[in-house]
PDB file of C-alpha atoms and ligand atoms in Angstrom:
ATOM      1  CA  MET A   1     -25.089  11.058  45.538  1.00 92.00           C
ATOM      2  CA  LYS A   2     -27.415  14.083  45.393  1.00 97.00           C
ATOM      3  CA  ALA A   3     -30.768  14.161  43.669  1.00 98.00           C
ATOM      4  CA  VAL A   4     -32.342  17.141  41.927  1.00 98.00           C
ATOM      5  CA  ILE A   5     -36.122  17.108  41.660  1.00 98.00           C
ATOM      6  CA  PRO A   6     -37.481  19.719  39.241  1.00 98.00           C
ATOM      7  CA  ALA A   7     -40.964  20.673  40.434  1.00 98.00           C
ATOM      8  CA  ALA A   8     -41.443  24.229  39.192  1.00 97.00           C
ATOM      9  CA  GLY A   9     -43.515  23.531  36.066  1.00 96.00           C
ATOM     10  CA  LEU A  10     -46.996  24.965  35.642  1.00 94.00           C
ATOM     11  CA  GLY A  11     -48.791  21.662  35.114  1.00 94.00           C
ATOM     12  CA  THR A  12     -51.066  22.977  32.382  1.00 94.00           C
ATOM     13  CA  ARG A  13     -52.101  19.455  31.338  1.00 95.00           C
ATOM     14  CA  PHE A  14     -53.768  19.050  34.725  1.00 96.00           C
ATOM     15  CA  LEU A  15     -55.742  22.296  34.878  1.00 96.00           C
ATOM     16  CA  PRO A  16     -57.913  23.314  36.645  1.00 96.00           C
ATOM     17  CA  ALA A  17     -56.618  21.125  39.537  1.00 95.00           C
ATOM     18  CA  THR A  18     -53.172  22.705  39.235  1.00 95.00           C
ATOM     19  CA  LYS A  19     -54.294  26.321  39.037  1.00 94.00           C
ATOM     20  CA  GLU A  20     -53.160  26.997  42.623  1.00 93.00           C
ATOM     21  CA  GLN A  21     -51.946  23.557  43.676  1.00 95.00           C
ATOM     22  CA  PRO A  22     -48.595  22.060  42.657  1.00 97.00           C
ATOM     23  CA  LYS A  23     -49.146  19.008  40.461  1.00 97.00           C
ATOM     24  CA  GLU A  24     -46.365  17.313  42.424  1.00 97.00           C
ATOM     25  CA  MET A  25     -48.644  17.470  45.499  1.00 97.00           C
ATOM     26  CA  LEU A  26     -51.569  15.659  43.862  1.00 97.00           C
ATOM     27  CA  PRO A  27     -52.320  12.514  45.831  1.00 98.00           C
ATOM     28  CA  VAL A  28     -51.829   9.042  44.471  1.00 98.00           C
ATOM     29  CA  VAL A  29     -53.544   6.637  46.873  1.00 97.00           C
ATOM     30  CA  GLY A  30     -53.436   9.246  49.626  1.00 94.00           C
ATOM     31  CA  LYS A  31     -49.789  10.250  49.261  1.00 96.00           C
ATOM     32  CA  PRO A  32     -48.458  13.240  47.283  1.00 97.00           C
ATOM     33  CA  VAL A  33     -46.621  12.295  44.113  1.00 98.00           C
ATOM     34  CA  ILE A  34     -43.416  14.050  45.185  1.00 98.00           C
ATOM     35  CA  GLN A  35     -43.266  11.993  48.391  1.00 97.00           C
ATOM     36  CA  TYR A  36     -43.022   8.850  46.254  1.00 97.00           C
ATOM     37  CA  VAL A  37     -40.145  10.521  44.392  1.00 98.00           C
ATOM     38  CA  VAL A  38     -38.253  11.488  47.560  1.00 97.00           C
ATOM     39  CA  GLU A  39     -38.805   8.009  49.022  1.00 96.00           C
ATOM     40  CA  GLU A  40     -37.436   6.456  45.828  1.00 97.00           C
ATOM     41  CA  ALA A  41     -34.303   8.638  46.175  1.00 97.00           C
ATOM     42  CA  VAL A  42     -33.843   7.714  49.832  1.00 96.00           C
ATOM     43  CA  ASP A  43     -34.300   4.050  48.979  1.00 96.00           C
ATOM     44  CA  ALA A  44     -31.390   4.346  46.545  1.00 96.00           C
ATOM     45  CA  GLY A  45     -29.139   5.820  49.226  1.00 96.00           C
ATOM     46  CA  VAL A  46     -29.598   9.510  48.382  1.00 96.00           C
ATOM     47  CA  ASP A  47     -29.476  11.655  51.503  1.00 88.00           C
ATOM     48  CA  ASP A  48     -29.407  15.104  49.922  1.00 95.00           C
ATOM     49  CA  VAL A  49     -32.378  16.163  47.837  1.00 97.00           C
ATOM     50  CA  LEU A  50     -32.751  19.517  46.100  1.00 98.00           C
ATOM     51  CA  VAL A  51     -36.241  20.423  44.936  1.00 98.00           C
ATOM     52  CA  VAL A  52     -36.505  23.108  42.256  1.00 98.00           C
ATOM     53  CA  THR A  53     -39.667  25.031  43.107  1.00 97.00           C
ATOM     54  CA  GLY A  54     -41.307  28.230  41.994  1.00 95.00           C
ATOM     55  CA  ARG A  55     -44.344  30.413  42.557  1.00 92.00           C
ATOM     56  CA  GLY A  56     -47.317  28.585  44.033  1.00 91.00           C
ATOM     57  CA  LYS A  57     -45.218  25.611  45.161  1.00 95.00           C
ATOM     58  CA  ARG A  58     -44.994  26.402  48.893  1.00 94.00           C
ATOM     59  CA  ALA A  59     -47.100  23.338  49.760  1.00 96.00           C
ATOM     60  CA  ILE A  60     -44.121  21.163  48.778  1.00 97.00           C
ATOM     61  CA  GLU A  61     -41.837  22.806  51.356  1.00 96.00           C
ATOM     62  CA  ASP A  62     -44.511  22.615  54.040  1.00 95.00           C
ATOM     63  CA  HIS A  63     -45.072  18.942  53.303  1.00 96.00           C
ATOM     64  CA  PHE A  64     -41.468  17.968  54.058  1.00 96.00           C
ATOM     65  CA  ASP A  65     -41.286  20.219  57.139  1.00 94.00           C
ATOM     66  CA  ARG A  66     -42.370  19.457  60.718  1.00 92.00           C
ATOM     67  CA  SER A  67     -46.016  20.143  61.485  1.00 92.00           C
ATOM     68  CA  ALA A  68     -46.011  20.941  65.209  1.00 93.00           C
ATOM     69  CA  GLU A  69     -49.751  21.553  65.557  1.00 94.00           C
ATOM     70  CA  LEU A  70     -50.741  18.370  63.773  1.00 95.00           C
ATOM     71  CA  GLU A  71     -48.173  16.307  65.675  1.00 95.00           C
ATOM     72  CA  ASP A  72     -49.449  17.695  69.030  1.00 95.00           C
ATOM     73  CA  LEU A  73     -53.003  16.862  68.081  1.00 96.00           C
ATOM     74  CA  LEU A  74     -52.182  13.298  67.014  1.00 96.00           C
ATOM     75  CA  GLU A  75     -50.072  12.793  70.142  1.00 94.00           C
ATOM     76  CA  ARG A  76     -52.897  13.961  72.421  1.00 95.00           C
ATOM     77  CA  ALA A  77     -55.346  11.738  70.545  1.00 95.00           C
ATOM     78  CA  GLY A  78     -52.993   8.778  71.015  1.00 94.00           C
ATOM     79  CA  ASN A  79     -52.959   8.182  67.256  1.00 94.00           C
ATOM     80  CA  THR A  80     -49.422   6.805  67.225  1.00 94.00           C
ATOM     81  CA  GLU A  81     -49.539   5.301  63.733  1.00 94.00           C
ATOM     82  CA  LYS A  82     -50.558   8.554  62.028  1.00 94.00           C
ATOM     83  CA  LEU A  83     -48.065  10.447  64.226  1.00 96.00           C
ATOM     84  CA  ARG A  84     -45.290   8.131  63.064  1.00 95.00           C
ATOM     85  CA  GLN A  85     -46.292   8.627  59.428  1.00 93.00           C
ATOM     86  CA  VAL A  86     -46.372  12.417  59.742  1.00 94.00           C
ATOM     87  CA  ARG A  87     -43.013  12.640  61.560  1.00 94.00           C
ATOM     88  CA  GLN A  88     -41.358  10.249  59.162  1.00 93.00           C
ATOM     89  CA  ILE A  89     -42.060  12.591  56.217  1.00 94.00           C
ATOM     90  CA  SER A  90     -39.974  15.380  57.747  1.00 92.00           C
ATOM     91  CA  GLU A  91     -37.175  12.966  58.622  1.00 92.00           C
ATOM     92  CA  LEU A  92     -36.869  11.298  55.201  1.00 91.00           C
ATOM     93  CA  ALA A  93     -33.819  13.206  53.936  1.00 91.00           C
ATOM     94  CA  ASP A  94     -32.153  16.595  53.973  1.00 91.00           C
ATOM     95  CA  VAL A  95     -34.425  18.426  51.562  1.00 95.00           C
ATOM     96  CA  PHE A  96     -33.162  21.722  50.125  1.00 97.00           C
ATOM     97  CA  TYR A  97     -34.977  24.154  47.849  1.00 97.00           C
ATOM     98  CA  VAL A  98     -34.023  26.515  45.067  1.00 97.00           C
ATOM     99  CA  ARG A  99     -36.500  28.647  43.158  1.00 97.00           C
ATOM    100  CA  GLN A 100     -36.750  28.829  39.407  1.00 97.00           C
ATOM    101  CA  GLY A 101     -37.935  32.425  38.909  1.00 94.00           C
ATOM    102  CA  ARG A 102     -39.916  31.559  35.810  1.00 94.00           C
ATOM    103  CA  PRO A 103     -40.653  28.091  34.424  1.00 94.00           C
ATOM    104  CA  ARG A 104     -38.318  28.325  31.419  1.00 96.00           C
ATOM    105  CA  GLY A 105     -38.133  24.592  30.826  1.00 96.00           C
ATOM    106  CA  LEU A 106     -36.679  21.448  32.367  1.00 97.00           C
ATOM    107  CA  GLY A 107     -33.106  22.262  31.278  1.00 97.00           C
ATOM    108  CA  HIS A 108     -33.320  25.640  32.962  1.00 98.00           C
ATOM    109  CA  ALA A 109     -34.771  24.032  36.113  1.00 98.00           C
ATOM    110  CA  VAL A 110     -31.805  21.643  36.283  1.00 98.00           C
ATOM    111  CA  LEU A 111     -29.381  24.529  35.774  1.00 98.00           C
ATOM    112  CA  CYS A 112     -30.875  26.234  38.857  1.00 98.00           C
ATOM    113  CA  ALA A 113     -29.388  23.334  40.849  1.00 98.00           C
ATOM    114  CA  ALA A 114     -25.790  23.946  39.690  1.00 97.00           C
ATOM    115  CA  PRO A 115     -24.640  25.779  42.861  1.00 97.00           C
ATOM    116  CA  HIS A 116     -25.799  22.735  44.837  1.00 96.00           C
ATOM    117  CA  THR A 117     -24.470  19.859  42.757  1.00 96.00           C
ATOM    118  CA  LEU A 118     -21.034  21.492  42.140  1.00 94.00           C
ATOM    119  CA  ASP A 119     -18.581  19.124  40.422  1.00 94.00           C
ATOM    120  CA  GLN A 120     -20.351  15.872  41.324  1.00 96.00           C
ATOM    121  CA  PRO A 121     -22.577  13.567  39.260  1.00 98.00           C
ATOM    122  CA  PHE A 122     -26.200  13.787  40.378  1.00 98.00           C
ATOM    123  CA  PHE A 123     -29.597  12.207  39.783  1.00 98.00           C
ATOM    124  CA  VAL A 124     -32.407  14.150  38.126  1.00 98.00           C
ATOM    125  CA  MET A 125     -35.839  12.831  39.062  1.00 98.00           C
ATOM    126  CA  LEU A 126     -38.908  14.487  37.577  1.00 98.00           C
ATOM    127  CA  GLY A 127     -41.179  15.530  40.411  1.00 98.00           C
ATOM    128  CA  ASP A 128     -44.320  14.288  38.683  1.00 97.00           C
ATOM    129  CA  VAL A 129     -43.075  10.842  37.655  1.00 97.00           C
ATOM    130  CA  ILE A 130     -43.607   7.830  39.923  1.00 97.00           C
ATOM    131  CA  VAL A 131     -41.508   4.685  39.454  1.00 95.00           C
ATOM    132  CA  PRO A 132     -43.091   2.265  41.920  1.00 90.00           C
ATOM    133  CA  ASP A 133     -40.466  -0.486  41.831  1.00 85.00           C
ATOM    134  CA  ASN A 134     -37.648   1.813  42.978  1.00 84.00           C
ATOM    135  CA  ASN A 135     -35.179  -0.173  40.882  1.00 91.00           C
ATOM    136  CA  VAL A 136     -34.218   2.459  38.334  1.00 96.00           C
ATOM    137  CA  LEU A 137     -31.740   4.617  40.277  1.00 97.00           C
ATOM    138  CA  PRO A 138     -29.578   1.635  41.324  1.00 96.00           C
ATOM    139  CA  ARG A 139     -29.505   0.535  37.683  1.00 96.00           C
ATOM    140  CA  LEU A 140     -28.484   4.048  36.523  1.00 97.00           C
ATOM    141  CA  GLN A 141     -25.735   4.043  39.123  1.00 97.00           C
ATOM    142  CA  GLU A 142     -24.483   0.628  38.064  1.00 97.00           C
ATOM    143  CA  ILE A 143     -24.205   1.688  34.411  1.00 97.00           C
ATOM    144  CA  HIS A 144     -22.649   5.020  35.397  1.00 98.00           C
ATOM    145  CA  GLU A 145     -19.967   3.207  37.392  1.00 97.00           C
ATOM    146  CA  LYS A 146     -19.293   0.795  34.540  1.00 97.00           C
ATOM    147  CA  TYR A 147     -19.006   3.368  31.716  1.00 97.00           C
ATOM    148  CA  GLY A 148     -18.179   6.535  33.707  1.00 96.00           C
ATOM    149  CA  ALA A 149     -20.829   8.459  31.789  1.00 98.00           C
ATOM    150  CA  SER A 150     -24.257  10.069  32.071  1.00 98.00           C
ATOM    151  CA  VAL A 151     -27.105   7.565  31.957  1.00 98.00           C
ATOM    152  CA  ILE A 152     -30.750   8.100  31.032  1.00 98.00           C
ATOM    153  CA  ALA A 153     -33.669   5.811  31.874  1.00 97.00           C
ATOM    154  CA  VAL A 154     -35.788   5.008  28.829  1.00 96.00           C
ATOM    155  CA  GLU A 155     -38.960   3.046  28.299  1.00 94.00           C
ATOM    156  CA  PRO A 156     -40.180   1.532  25.014  1.00 93.00           C
ATOM    157  CA  VAL A 157     -43.528   3.109  24.116  1.00 92.00           C
ATOM    158  CA  GLU A 158     -46.007   2.530  21.293  1.00 92.00           C
ATOM    159  CA  ARG A 159     -44.937   4.455  18.178  1.00 89.00           C
ATOM    160  CA  GLU A 160     -48.083   6.590  18.237  1.00 89.00           C
ATOM    161  CA  TYR A 161     -47.052   8.032  21.618  1.00 89.00           C
ATOM    162  CA  VAL A 162     -43.407   8.905  20.896  1.00 92.00           C
ATOM    163  CA  SER A 163     -44.319  12.510  20.081  1.00 92.00           C
ATOM    164  CA  ARG A 164     -45.062  13.063  23.795  1.00 89.00           C
ATOM    165  CA  TYR A 165     -41.510  12.308  24.913  1.00 90.00           C
ATOM    166  CA  GLY A 166     -37.841  12.932  24.396  1.00 92.00           C
ATOM    167  CA  VAL A 167     -36.582   9.978  22.331  1.00 95.00           C
ATOM    168  CA  ILE A 168     -33.083   8.514  21.909  1.00 96.00           C
ATOM    169  CA  ALA A 169     -31.261   7.015  18.969  1.00 96.00           C
ATOM    170  CA  GLY A 170     -28.634   4.496  19.970  1.00 95.00           C
ATOM    171  CA  ARG A 171     -26.720   1.256  19.625  1.00 96.00           C
ATOM    172  CA  GLU A 172     -27.382  -1.569  22.060  1.00 96.00           C
ATOM    173  CA  VAL A 173     -24.066  -2.384  23.771  1.00 97.00           C
ATOM    174  CA  GLU A 174     -25.420  -4.992  26.176  1.00 96.00           C
ATOM    175  CA  PRO A 175     -28.970  -6.201  26.758  1.00 95.00           C
ATOM    176  CA  GLY A 176     -31.079  -3.181  27.692  1.00 95.00           C
ATOM    177  CA  VAL A 177     -28.122  -0.761  27.617  1.00 97.00           C
ATOM    178  CA  TRP A 178     -27.726   1.692  24.733  1.00 97.00           C
ATOM    179  CA  GLU A 179     -24.930   3.963  23.745  1.00 97.00           C
ATOM    180  CA  VAL A 180     -26.832   7.088  22.793  1.00 98.00           C
ATOM    181  CA  THR A 181     -26.060   8.572  19.373  1.00 97.00           C
ATOM    182  CA  ASP A 182     -28.758  11.249  19.273  1.00 96.00           C
ATOM    183  CA  LEU A 183     -31.692  12.649  21.219  1.00 94.00           C
ATOM    184  CA  VAL A 184     -34.812  14.366  19.931  1.00 91.00           C
ATOM    185  CA  GLU A 185     -37.467  16.171  21.971  1.00 87.00           C
ATOM    186  CA  LYS A 186     -41.059  15.190  21.110  1.00 89.00           C
ATOM    187  CA  PRO A 187     -40.476  14.033  17.498  1.00 92.00           C
ATOM    188  CA  PRO A 188     -43.424  13.339  15.163  1.00 93.00           C
ATOM    189  CA  ALA A 189     -44.018   9.552  15.105  1.00 91.00           C
ATOM    190  CA  ASN A 190     -42.683   9.158  11.551  1.00 91.00           C
ATOM    191  CA  GLU A 191     -39.441  11.017  12.359  1.00 91.00           C
ATOM    192  CA  ALA A 192     -38.649   9.342  15.693  1.00 93.00           C
ATOM    193  CA  PRO A 193     -35.285   7.519  15.632  1.00 93.00           C
ATOM    194  CA  SER A 194     -36.624   4.827  18.022  1.00 94.00           C
ATOM    195  CA  ASN A 195     -39.506   4.156  20.378  1.00 94.00           C
ATOM    196  CA  LEU A 196     -37.244   4.526  23.433  1.00 95.00           C
ATOM    197  CA  ALA A 197     -38.755   7.365  25.423  1.00 95.00           C
ATOM    198  CA  ILE A 198     -36.877   9.270  28.116  1.00 95.00           C
ATOM    199  CA  PHE A 199     -38.760   8.596  31.290  1.00 91.00           C
ATOM    200  CA  GLY A 200     -37.918  11.067  34.006  1.00 95.00           C
ATOM    201  CA  ARG A 201     -34.868   9.550  35.691  1.00 97.00           C
ATOM    202  CA  TYR A 202     -31.294  10.555  34.823  1.00 98.00           C
ATOM    203  CA  LEU A 203     -27.831  10.300  36.308  1.00 98.00           C
ATOM    204  CA  LEU A 204     -25.842  13.203  34.898  1.00 98.00           C
ATOM    205  CA  THR A 205     -22.189  14.197  34.968  1.00 98.00           C
ATOM    206  CA  PRO A 206     -21.327  17.776  35.991  1.00 97.00           C
ATOM    207  CA  LYS A 207     -20.361  18.624  32.389  1.00 98.00           C
ATOM    208  CA  VAL A 208     -24.047  19.133  31.635  1.00 98.00           C
ATOM    209  CA  MET A 209     -24.082  22.120  34.022  1.00 97.00           C
ATOM    210  CA  GLU A 210     -21.331  23.755  31.922  1.00 97.00           C
ATOM    211  CA  LEU A 211     -23.352  23.274  28.749  1.00 98.00           C
ATOM    212  CA  LEU A 212     -26.827  24.258  29.980  1.00 98.00           C
ATOM    213  CA  PRO A 213     -26.181  28.033  30.123  1.00 97.00           C
ATOM    214  CA  HIS A 214     -25.468  27.952  26.364  1.00 97.00           C
ATOM    215  CA  VAL A 215     -28.536  25.967  25.338  1.00 96.00           C
ATOM    216  CA  GLU A 216     -30.967  28.034  23.311  1.00 94.00           C
ATOM    217  CA  GLU A 217     -34.715  27.902  23.628  1.00 92.00           C
ATOM    218  CA  GLY A 218     -35.973  24.866  21.791  1.00 88.00           C
ATOM    219  CA  ARG A 219     -39.340  23.176  21.409  1.00 84.00           C
ATOM    220  CA  GLY A 220     -42.133  25.152  23.084  1.00 86.00           C
ATOM    221  CA  GLY A 221     -39.777  28.120  23.619  1.00 91.00           C
ATOM    222  CA  GLU A 222     -38.286  26.253  26.596  1.00 93.00           C
ATOM    223  CA  ILE A 223     -34.712  25.397  27.516  1.00 96.00           C
ATOM    224  CA  GLN A 224     -34.810  21.656  27.072  1.00 94.00           C
ATOM    225  CA  LEU A 225     -32.681  19.205  29.022  1.00 96.00           C
ATOM    226  CA  THR A 226     -32.755  16.965  25.954  1.00 94.00           C
ATOM    227  CA  ASP A 227     -30.959  19.680  23.938  1.00 94.00           C
ATOM    228  CA  ALA A 228     -28.254  19.949  26.630  1.00 97.00           C
ATOM    229  CA  LEU A 229     -27.793  16.164  26.530  1.00 97.00           C
ATOM    230  CA  ARG A 230     -27.483  16.377  22.772  1.00 96.00           C
ATOM    231  CA  ASP A 231     -24.656  18.905  23.259  1.00 97.00           C
ATOM    232  CA  LEU A 232     -23.157  16.623  25.904  1.00 97.00           C
ATOM    233  CA  LEU A 233     -22.800  13.922  23.237  1.00 97.00           C
ATOM    234  CA  LYS A 234     -20.188  16.119  21.520  1.00 97.00           C
ATOM    235  CA  HIS A 235     -17.999  15.922  24.633  1.00 97.00           C
ATOM    236  CA  GLU A 236     -18.786  12.655  26.412  1.00 97.00           C
ATOM    237  CA  GLU A 237     -20.462   9.327  25.878  1.00 97.00           C
ATOM    238  CA  VAL A 238     -24.055   9.072  27.097  1.00 98.00           C
ATOM    239  CA  TYR A 239     -25.832   5.788  27.851  1.00 98.00           C
ATOM    240  CA  ALA A 240     -29.466   4.815  28.214  1.00 98.00           C
ATOM    241  CA  VAL A 241     -30.968   1.877  30.085  1.00 97.00           C
ATOM    242  CA  THR A 242     -34.408   0.418  29.549  1.00 95.00           C
ATOM    243  CA  MET A 243     -36.509   0.301  32.686  1.00 88.00           C
ATOM    244  CA  ASP A 244     -38.114  -3.028  33.557  1.00 82.00           C
ATOM    245  CA  SER A 245     -40.833  -1.360  35.554  1.00 79.00           C
ATOM    246  CA  THR A 246     -43.741   0.819  34.530  1.00 85.00           C
ATOM    247  CA  GLY A 247     -43.459   4.468  35.445  1.00 91.00           C
ATOM    248  CA  TYR A 248     -46.352   6.910  35.652  1.00 95.00           C
ATOM    249  CA  ASP A 249     -46.199  10.457  34.325  1.00 94.00           C
ATOM    250  CA  THR A 250     -48.775  11.804  36.764  1.00 97.00           C
ATOM    251  CA  GLY A 251     -48.765  15.222  35.081  1.00 95.00           C
ATOM    252  CA  ASN A 252     -50.980  13.529  32.499  1.00 94.00           C
ATOM    253  CA  ILE A 253     -54.512  12.959  33.882  1.00 96.00           C
ATOM    254  CA  LEU A 254     -54.950   9.512  32.319  1.00 95.00           C
ATOM    255  CA  SER A 255     -51.611   8.294  33.614  1.00 95.00           C
ATOM    256  CA  TRP A 256     -52.429   9.744  37.077  1.00 97.00           C
ATOM    257  CA  LEU A 257     -55.715   7.798  37.075  1.00 97.00           C
ATOM    258  CA  GLU A 258     -53.869   4.642  36.071  1.00 97.00           C
ATOM    259  CA  ALA A 259     -51.275   5.155  38.816  1.00 97.00           C
ATOM    260  CA  ASN A 260     -54.044   5.472  41.401  1.00 98.00           C
ATOM    261  CA  VAL A 261     -55.854   2.358  40.243  1.00 97.00           C
ATOM    262  CA  SER A 262     -52.840   0.116  39.845  1.00 96.00           C
ATOM    263  CA  LEU A 263     -51.101   1.170  43.070  1.00 97.00           C
ATOM    264  CA  ALA A 264     -54.341   0.989  45.074  1.00 98.00           C
ATOM    265  CA  LEU A 265     -55.017  -2.515  43.742  1.00 97.00           C
ATOM    266  CA  GLU A 266     -51.723  -3.607  45.283  1.00 95.00           C
ATOM    267  CA  THR A 267     -52.588  -2.364  48.774  1.00 96.00           C
ATOM    268  CA  GLU A 268     -54.126  -4.458  51.514  1.00 95.00           C
ATOM    269  CA  GLU A 269     -56.276  -1.522  52.576  1.00 94.00           C
ATOM    270  CA  PHE A 270     -58.043  -0.885  49.258  1.00 96.00           C
ATOM    271  CA  GLY A 271     -57.095  -3.736  46.907  1.00 96.00           C
ATOM    272  CA  SER A 272     -60.001  -6.126  47.181  1.00 96.00           C
ATOM    273  CA  GLN A 273     -62.692  -3.466  47.665  1.00 96.00           C
ATOM    274  CA  LEU A 274     -61.405  -1.503  44.688  1.00 96.00           C
ATOM    275  CA  ARG A 275     -61.395  -4.658  42.563  1.00 96.00           C
ATOM    276  CA  ASP A 276     -65.065  -5.196  43.492  1.00 95.00           C
ATOM    277  CA  SER A 277     -65.894  -1.558  42.727  1.00 94.00           C
ATOM    278  CA  LEU A 278     -64.169  -1.728  39.354  1.00 95.00           C
ATOM    279  CA  GLU A 279     -66.013  -4.916  38.458  1.00 93.00           C
ATOM    280  CA  ARG A 280     -69.305  -3.224  39.331  1.00 92.00           C
ATOM    281  CA  VAL A 281     -68.449  -0.113  37.321  1.00 90.00           C
ATOM    282  CA  LEU A 282     -67.235  -2.115  34.338  1.00 91.00           C
ATOM    283  CA  GLY A 283     -70.294  -4.323  34.624  1.00 87.00           C
ATOM    284  CA  GLY A 284     -72.444  -1.242  34.065  1.00 77.00           C
ATOM    285  CA  ALA A 285     -73.824  -0.775  37.576  1.00 65.00           C
ATOM    286  CA  VAL A 286     -73.379   2.822  38.727  1.00 60.00           C
ATOM    287  CA  THR A 287     -73.765   2.089  42.450  1.00 60.00           C
ATOM    288  CA  GLU A 288     -74.376  -1.069  44.386  1.00 61.00           C
ATOM    289  CA  SER A 289     -78.092  -1.423  44.765  1.00 69.00           C
ATOM    290  CA  VAL A 290     -79.086  -1.869  48.389  1.00 77.00           C
ATOM    291  CA  GLU A 291     -82.711  -2.139  49.453  1.00 86.00           C
ATOM    292  CA  PRO A 292     -83.890   0.542  51.957  1.00 88.00           C
ATOM    293  CA  ARG A 293     -84.473  -0.968  55.405  1.00 87.00           C
ATOM    294  CA  VAL A 294     -85.712   0.440  58.712  1.00 88.00           C
ATOM    295  CA  GLU A 295     -84.814  -1.503  61.878  1.00 82.00           C
TER     296      GLU A 295
HETATM  297  P1  LIG B 301     -43.335  18.819  32.516  1.00 81.52           P
HETATM  298  O1  LIG B 301     -43.002  19.192  31.132  1.00 81.52           O
HETATM  299  O2  LIG B 301     -44.166  17.631  32.767  1.00 81.52           O
HETATM  300  O3  LIG B 301     -43.943  20.046  33.331  1.00 81.52           O
HETATM  301  O4  LIG B 301     -41.978  18.757  33.334  1.00 81.52           O
HETATM  302  P2  LIG B 301     -44.960  21.167  32.993  1.00 81.52           P
HETATM  303  O5  LIG B 301     -44.380  22.184  32.098  1.00 81.52           O
HETATM  304  O6  LIG B 301     -45.397  21.628  34.346  1.00 81.52           O
HETATM  305  O7  LIG B 301     -46.143  20.355  32.295  1.00 81.52           O
HETATM  306  P3  LIG B 301     -47.389  20.820  31.458  1.00 81.52           P
HETATM  307  O8  LIG B 301     -47.042  20.404  30.055  1.00 81.52           O
HETATM  308  O9  LIG B 301     -47.580  22.307  31.634  1.00 81.52           O
HETATM  309  O10 LIG B 301     -48.541  20.037  31.999  1.00 81.52           O
HETATM  310  C1  LIG B 301     -41.545  17.646  34.094  1.00 81.52           C
HETATM  311  C2  LIG B 301     -41.065  18.097  35.478  1.00 81.52           C
HETATM  312  O11 LIG B 301     -40.176  19.202  35.371  1.00 81.52           O
HETATM  313  C3  LIG B 301     -40.634  20.292  36.127  1.00 81.52           C
HETATM  314  C4  LIG B 301     -42.135  20.035  36.338  1.00 81.52           C
HETATM  315  O12 LIG B 301     -42.577  20.627  37.557  1.00 81.52           O
HETATM  316  C5  LIG B 301     -42.221  18.526  36.363  1.00 81.52           C
HETATM  317  O13 LIG B 301     -42.074  17.997  37.658  1.00 81.52           O
HETATM  318  N1  LIG B 301     -40.366  21.561  35.418  1.00 81.52           N
HETATM  319  C6  LIG B 301     -40.785  21.752  34.142  1.00 81.52           C
HETATM  320  C7  LIG B 301     -39.678  22.564  36.085  1.00 81.52           C
HETATM  321  O14 LIG B 301     -39.269  22.396  37.253  1.00 81.52           O
HETATM  322  N2  LIG B 301     -39.469  23.750  35.453  1.00 81.52           N
HETATM  323  C8  LIG B 301     -39.895  23.981  34.180  1.00 81.52           C
HETATM  324  O15 LIG B 301     -39.643  25.085  33.664  1.00 81.52           O
HETATM  325  C9  LIG B 301     -40.572  22.950  33.509  1.00 81.52           C
END
């Protein structure tokens, strides 16, 4: 199975950090967001990844390429662990790139991948969404194999936040699996058909590539993937599965902060020190007070 990772958006919610820097390259506990996404794909057995990039996104291509100078330096310094880490990034998967000339919306970004995905089903993984448990793609695949249809990962969110997401309407056909009856992009809370928010992971059938060229600009003047999926409903069944794990939309500063804190707390390297720091900060102390001392 191939994966398409749209990463050509402007990241306006994260300005000024994203003025020249791709938001997909922002670090979460020392690793760029998009590396988590590619690793999640590889973990699910994907060996062919297509990243949709655009102007100002060169850092993404460089990140997944060899870095001869850096590797030489680490080799000479005998830093084998860092050398292994750096080499491993360029060996993760076959990563291909296509450019979206202008960020015309997620649907348009996915359409840019059509010459690569051809007549096969494919994953779409938003390049700024981290799903730490890596259990969503296998679940999408399982449901796709069972129903032979496109499958969307959804997460229940508080009603007040539904207007930030694409939301589905549906009928639960087995626990946590919904047959989708409608989709709405960023509905006002009182008009949302459910609180099941589309969360950045999809397994789509090739039919969607036939429909995308005919989708008109929707919310925000963009070509929305949600609108193409709505059209898809007229031709094929579409399913949604609820994710059991928390995902982080790191294009949103608060969610990026939360991703950093919660993932760092789980590491051996930073976990206990970060817990101490947070306790100090929450306790009102700005810095640890240490008495000056001269030996
Ligand atoms: P977002 O809607 O989060 O991206 O798209 P955005 O437009 O960059 O965000 P803001 O609102 O300005 O902050 C989710 C994913 O789809 C990609 C983005 O790069 C992101 O990884 N995307 C979005 C594209 O590839 N092309 C687009 O035209 C829009």
